[in-house]
Coordinates of N, CA and C in Angstrom, one line a residue:
M16 N -30.3 12.2 23.4 CA -30.5 13.2 24.4 C -31.8 14.0 24.1
G17 N -32.2 14.1 22.9 CA -33.4 14.8 22.5 C -34.6 14.4 23.2
P18 N -35.0 13.1 23.1 CA -36.2 12.7 23.8 C -36.2 12.8 25.3
V19 N -35.1 12.7 25.9 CA -35.0 12.7 27.4 C -34.8 14.1 27.9
F20 N -33.9 14.9 27.4 CA -33.6 16.2 27.9 C -34.1 17.3 27.0
G21 N -34.5 17.0 25.8 CA -35.0 18.1 24.9 C -33.9 18.9 24.3
A22 N -32.7 18.3 24.3 CA -31.5 19.0 23.7 C -31.0 18.2 22.5
L23 N -30.5 18.9 21.6 CA -29.9 18.3 20.4 C -30.9 17.5 19.6
D24 N -32.2 18.0 19.5 CA -33.2 17.3 18.7 C -32.9 17.4 17.2
G25 N -33.3 16.3 16.6 CA -33.3 16.3 15.1 C -32.0 15.9 14.5
H26 N -31.0 15.5 15.2 CA -29.7 15.2 14.7 C -29.2 13.8 15.1
F27 N -30.1 12.9 15.4 CA -29.8 11.6 15.9 C -28.8 10.9 15.0
W28 N -29.0 10.8 13.7 CA -28.2 10.0 12.8 C -26.8 10.7 12.6
A29 N -26.9 12.0 12.5 CA -25.6 12.7 12.3 C -24.7 12.6 13.5
L30 N -25.3 12.7 14.7 CA -24.5 12.6 15.9 C -24.1 11.1 16.2
S31 N -24.9 10.2 15.8 CA -24.5 8.8 15.9 C -23.3 8.5 15.0
G32 N -23.3 9.0 13.8 CA -22.1 8.9 12.9 C -20.9 9.5 13.5
I33 N -21.0 10.8 14.0 CA -19.9 11.5 14.6 C -19.4 10.7 15.8
G34 N -20.3 10.2 16.6 CA -19.8 9.4 17.8 C -19.1 8.1 17.3
A35 N -19.5 7.5 16.3 CA -18.8 6.3 15.8 C -17.4 6.7 15.3
L36 N -17.3 7.8 14.6 CA -16.1 8.2 14.0 C -15.1 8.6 15.2
V37 N -15.6 9.3 16.2 CA -14.8 9.6 17.3 C -14.2 8.4 18.0
V38 N -15.1 7.4 18.2 CA -14.6 6.2 18.9 C -13.6 5.4 18.0
L39 N -13.9 5.3 16.7 CA -13.0 4.6 15.8 C -11.6 5.3 15.7
A40 N -11.6 6.6 15.6 CA -10.3 7.3 15.5 C -9.5 7.2 16.8
S41 N -10.2 7.4 18.0 CA -9.5 7.2 19.2 C -9.0 5.8 19.5
A42 N -9.9 4.8 19.2 CA -9.5 3.5 19.4 C -8.3 3.0 18.5
A43 N -8.4 3.4 17.2 CA -7.3 3.1 16.3 C -6.0 3.7 16.7
T44 N -6.0 4.9 17.1 CA -4.8 5.6 17.5 C -4.3 5.0 18.8
A45 N -5.1 4.7 19.8 CA -4.7 4.0 21.0 C -4.1 2.7 20.7
L46 N -4.7 1.9 19.8 CA -4.2 0.6 19.5 C -2.8 0.7 18.8
A47 N -2.7 1.7 17.9 CA -1.4 1.9 17.3 C -0.3 2.2 18.2
L48 N -0.5 3.2 19.1 CA 0.5 3.6 20.1 C 0.8 2.5 21.1
Q49 N -0.2 1.7 21.5 CA 0.1 0.6 22.4 C 0.8 -0.6 21.7
T50 N 0.5 -0.8 20.4 CA 1.2 -1.8 19.7 C 2.7 -1.4 19.5
L51 N 2.9 -0.2 19.2 CA 4.3 0.3 19.0 C 5.1 0.4 20.3
L52 N 4.5 1.0 21.3 CA 5.2 1.3 22.5 C 4.9 0.5 23.7
G53 N 4.0 -0.4 23.6 CA 3.6 -1.3 24.8 C 2.9 -0.4 25.8
L54 N 3.3 -0.7 27.1 CA 2.7 0.0 28.2 C 2.9 1.5 28.1
L55 N 4.1 2.0 27.6 CA 4.3 3.4 27.4 C 3.3 4.0 26.5
G56 N 2.8 3.3 25.5 CA 1.8 3.8 24.6 C 0.5 4.2 25.3
T57 N 0.2 3.5 26.4 CA -1.0 3.8 27.2 C -0.8 5.2 27.8
G58 N 0.3 5.5 28.3 CA 0.6 6.8 28.9 C 0.6 7.9 27.8
V59 N 1.1 7.6 26.6 CA 1.1 8.6 25.5 C -0.4 8.9 25.1
V60 N -1.2 7.8 25.1 CA -2.6 8.0 24.7 C -3.3 8.9 25.8
I61 N -3.1 8.6 27.0 CA -3.7 9.5 28.1 C -3.2 10.9 28.0
L62 N -1.9 11.1 27.8 CA -1.3 12.4 27.6 C -2.0 13.2 26.5
L63 N -2.0 12.5 25.3 CA -2.6 13.2 24.1 C -4.1 13.5 24.3
F64 N -4.9 12.4 24.6 CA -6.3 12.6 24.6 C -6.9 13.3 25.8
V65 N -6.4 13.0 27.0 CA -6.9 13.5 28.2 C -6.2 14.8 28.7
V66 N -4.9 14.7 28.9 CA -4.2 15.8 29.5 C -4.1 17.0 28.5
L67 N -3.8 16.7 27.2 CA -3.8 17.8 26.2 C -5.1 18.0 25.5
G68 N -5.7 16.9 25.2 CA -6.9 17.0 24.3 C -8.1 17.6 24.9
N69 N -8.5 17.2 26.2 CA -9.7 17.7 26.8 C -9.7 19.2 27.1
P70 N -8.6 19.8 27.7 CA -8.6 21.2 27.9 C -8.6 22.0 26.7
S71 N -8.0 21.5 25.6 CA -7.9 22.3 24.4 C -9.0 22.0 23.4
S72 N -10.0 21.2 23.8 CA -11.1 20.8 22.8 C -12.0 21.9 22.5
G73 N -12.2 22.9 23.3 CA -13.1 24.0 23.0 C -14.5 23.7 23.3
G74 N -14.7 22.7 24.2 CA -16.0 22.3 24.6 C -16.7 23.3 25.5
V75 N -16.0 23.8 26.5 CA -16.5 24.8 27.4 C -16.3 26.2 26.9
Y76 N -15.1 26.4 26.4 CA -14.8 27.7 25.9 C -14.3 27.5 24.4
P77 N -14.9 28.3 23.5 CA -14.4 28.2 22.1 C -13.0 28.5 21.9
A78 N -12.4 27.9 20.9 CA -10.9 28.1 20.6 C -10.4 29.5 20.7
P79 N -11.2 30.5 20.2 CA -10.7 31.9 20.3 C -10.5 32.4 21.7
L80 N -11.2 31.8 22.6 CA -11.2 32.3 24.0 C -10.1 31.5 24.8
L81 N -9.5 30.5 24.3 CA -8.5 29.7 25.0 C -7.1 30.4 24.8
P82 N -6.2 30.2 25.8 CA -4.8 30.7 25.7 C -4.2 30.2 24.4
A83 N -3.2 30.9 23.9 CA -2.7 30.6 22.5 C -2.2 29.1 22.4
F84 N -1.5 28.6 23.4 CA -1.0 27.2 23.3 C -2.2 26.2 23.1
W85 N -3.2 26.3 23.9 CA -4.4 25.4 23.9 C -5.2 25.6 22.6
S86 N -5.3 26.8 22.2 CA -6.0 27.1 20.9 C -5.3 26.5 19.7
A87 N -4.0 26.6 19.8 CA -3.2 26.1 18.6 C -3.3 24.5 18.5
I88 N -3.3 23.8 19.6 CA -3.3 22.3 19.5 C -4.7 21.7 19.5
G89 N -5.7 22.5 19.9 CA -7.0 21.9 20.1 C -7.6 21.2 19.0
Q90 N -7.6 21.9 17.8 CA -8.3 21.3 16.6 C -7.5 20.2 15.9
A91 N -6.3 20.0 16.3 CA -5.4 19.0 15.7 C -5.5 17.7 16.5
L92 N -6.2 17.7 17.7 CA -6.3 16.5 18.5 C -7.7 16.0 18.4
P93 N -7.9 14.7 18.6 CA -9.3 14.1 18.5 C -10.4 14.8 19.3
P94 N -10.2 15.1 20.6 CA -11.3 15.7 21.3 C -11.8 17.0 20.7
G95 N -10.8 17.9 20.3 CA -11.2 19.2 19.7 C -11.9 19.0 18.4
A96 N -11.5 18.1 17.6 CA -12.1 17.9 16.3 C -13.5 17.3 16.5
G97 N -13.7 16.4 17.5 CA -15.0 15.9 17.8 C -16.0 16.9 18.3
T98 N -15.5 17.8 19.1 CA -16.3 18.9 19.7 C -16.8 19.8 18.6
T99 N -15.8 20.1 17.7 CA -16.2 21.0 16.5 C -17.2 20.3 15.7
L100 N -17.1 19.0 15.4 CA -18.1 18.3 14.6 C -19.5 18.4 15.2
V101 N -19.6 18.1 16.5 CA -20.9 18.2 17.2 C -21.4 19.6 17.1
R102 N -20.7 20.5 17.5 CA -21.1 21.9 17.6 C -21.6 22.4 16.2
N103 N -20.8 22.2 15.2 CA -21.2 22.7 13.9 C -22.3 21.9 13.2
T104 N -22.4 20.7 13.6 CA -23.6 19.9 13.1 C -24.9 20.3 13.7
V105 N -24.9 20.5 15.0 CA -26.1 20.8 15.7 C -26.5 22.3 15.6
Y106 N -25.6 23.2 15.7 CA -25.9 24.6 15.8 C -25.7 25.3 14.5
F107 N -24.9 24.8 13.5 CA -24.6 25.5 12.3 C -24.9 24.7 11.1
S108 N -25.9 23.8 11.1 CA -26.4 23.0 10.0 C -25.2 22.2 9.3
G109 N -24.2 21.9 10.0 CA -23.1 21.1 9.4 C -22.1 21.9 8.5
H110 N -22.1 23.2 8.7 CA -21.2 24.0 8.0 C -19.8 24.0 8.7
A111 N -18.8 24.1 7.9 CA -17.4 24.2 8.5 C -17.0 23.0 9.3
V112 N -17.3 21.8 8.7 CA -16.9 20.6 9.4 C -15.8 19.8 8.7
T113 N -15.4 20.3 7.5 CA -14.5 19.6 6.7 C -13.1 19.3 7.4
S114 N -12.5 20.4 8.0 CA -11.2 20.1 8.6 C -11.4 19.2 9.8
A115 N -12.4 19.3 10.6 CA -12.6 18.4 11.7 C -12.8 16.9 11.2
L116 N -13.5 16.7 10.1 CA -13.7 15.4 9.5 C -12.3 14.9 9.0
W117 N -11.5 15.7 8.4 CA -10.2 15.3 8.0 C -9.3 14.9 9.2
V118 N -9.4 15.6 10.2 CA -8.6 15.3 11.4 C -9.0 13.9 12.0
R119 N -10.3 13.7 12.1 CA -10.8 12.5 12.7 C -10.5 11.3 11.7
G120 N -10.7 11.5 10.4 CA -10.3 10.5 9.5 C -8.9 10.2 9.4
A121 N -8.0 11.2 9.6 CA -6.6 10.9 9.6 C -6.2 10.1 10.8
Y122 N -6.8 10.4 12.0 CA -6.5 9.6 13.2 C -7.0 8.2 13.0
A123 N -8.1 8.0 12.4 CA -8.7 6.6 12.2 C -7.8 5.8 11.2
M124 N -7.5 6.4 10.1 CA -6.8 5.7 9.1 C -5.3 5.6 9.5
G125 N -4.7 6.6 10.0 CA -3.3 6.6 10.5 C -3.2 5.5 11.6
G126 N -4.1 5.5 12.5 CA -4.0 4.5 13.6 C -4.1 3.1 13.1
A127 N -5.1 2.9 12.2 CA -5.3 1.5 11.6 C -4.0 1.1 10.8
L128 N -3.5 2.0 10.0 CA -2.3 1.6 9.2 C -1.1 1.4 10.1
L129 N -0.9 2.3 11.1 CA 0.2 2.1 12.0 C 0.1 0.9 12.8
S130 N -1.1 0.5 13.2 CA -1.3 -0.7 14.0 C -0.9 -1.9 13.2
W131 N -1.4 -1.9 11.9 CA -1.0 -3.0 11.0 C 0.5 -3.1 10.8
A132 N 1.1 -2.0 10.6 CA 2.6 -2.0 10.3 C 3.3 -2.4 11.6
A133 N 2.9 -2.0 12.7 CA 3.6 -2.4 14.0 C 3.4 -3.9 14.2
S134 N 2.2 -4.4 14.0 CA 2.0 -5.8 14.2 C 2.8 -6.6 13.2
W135 N 2.9 -6.2 12.0 CA 3.7 -6.9 11.0 C 5.2 -6.9 11.4
R136 N 5.6 -5.7 11.9 CA 7.0 -5.6 12.3 C 7.3 -6.5 13.5
N137 N 6.4 -6.6 14.5 CA 6.6 -7.4 15.7 C 6.6 -8.9 15.3
E138 N 5.8 -9.3 14.3 CA 5.8 -10.7 13.9 C 7.1 -11.0 13.2
R139 N 7.6 -10.1 12.4 CA 8.9 -10.4 11.7 C 10.1 -10.4 12.6
R140 N 10.0 -9.7 13.7 CA 11.1 -9.7 14.7 C 11.2 -11.1 15.4
H141 N 10.1 -11.7 15.6 CA 10.0 -13.0 16.4 C 9.4 -14.1 15.5
P142 N 10.0 -14.5 14.4 CA 9.4 -15.5 13.6 C 9.3 -16.9 14.2
D143 N 10.2 -17.2 15.1 CA 10.3 -18.5 15.7 C 9.4 -18.7 16.9
A144 N 8.8 -17.6 17.3 CA 7.9 -17.7 18.5 C 6.7 -18.6 18.2
P145 N 6.5 -19.6 19.1 CA 5.4 -20.5 18.9 C 4.1 -19.7 19.1
A146 N 3.1 -20.1 18.3 CA 1.8 -19.5 18.4 C 1.2 -20.0 19.7
T147 N 0.5 -19.2 20.5 CA -0.1 -19.7 21.7 C -1.4 -20.4 21.4
E148 N -1.6 -21.5 21.9 CA -2.8 -22.3 21.7 C -3.6 -22.3 23.0
P149 N -4.9 -22.3 22.8 CA -5.7 -22.4 24.0 C -5.5 -23.6 24.8
E150 N -5.5 -23.5 26.1 CA -5.3 -24.6 27.0 C -6.5 -25.5 26.9
T151 N -6.3 -26.8 26.8 CA -7.4 -27.8 26.7 C -7.8 -28.2 28.1
L152 N -9.0 -28.3 28.3 CA -9.5 -28.8 29.6 C -9.7 -30.3 29.6
P153 N -9.5 -31.0 30.6 CA -9.8 -32.4 30.6 C -11.3 -32.7 30.4
E154 N -11.6 -33.7 29.7 CA -13.0 -34.0 29.5 C -13.6 -34.6 30.8
T155 N -14.8 -34.2 31.1 CA -15.4 -34.8 32.2 C -16.6 -35.6 31.8
S156 N -16.9 -36.7 32.5 CA -18.0 -37.5 32.1 C -19.2 -37.0 32.8
L157 N -20.3 -36.9 32.1 CA -21.6 -36.5 32.7 C -22.3 -37.7 33.2
A158 N -21.9 -38.9 32.8 CA -22.6 -40.1 33.3 C -22.2 -40.3 34.8
G159 N -23.1 -40.6 35.6 CA -22.8 -40.7 37.0 C -22.9 -42.0 37.6

């Protein structure tokens, strides 16, 4: 954004790392919930990250200006922690980012471990299920 819009200059690598952590934490959590709950997991992810996470993130209005419910849950959800990381990195030289990093890390590690455990559980439930093999296509002759 810096070279194009003149905003957020000088923090390219820090913001790239934050962006990667945001994506990793969100994807790992989504994978875990979808592995555990199937299609219902997709709804839970949307509820957590979009319906509850975005309004409580503090992106437009800082947490102290949000209603009590939204302020209370905002920093415990991935969008709020990501917003805090970006804001404090760019405007406050990276001060007060520890709790937001812990939240993002917990979602990333928790999601990865929960995904692994759910996959292991699913495989143990159906040990006799045949592994799906790719369908083979008939060979065609190029000779004409």
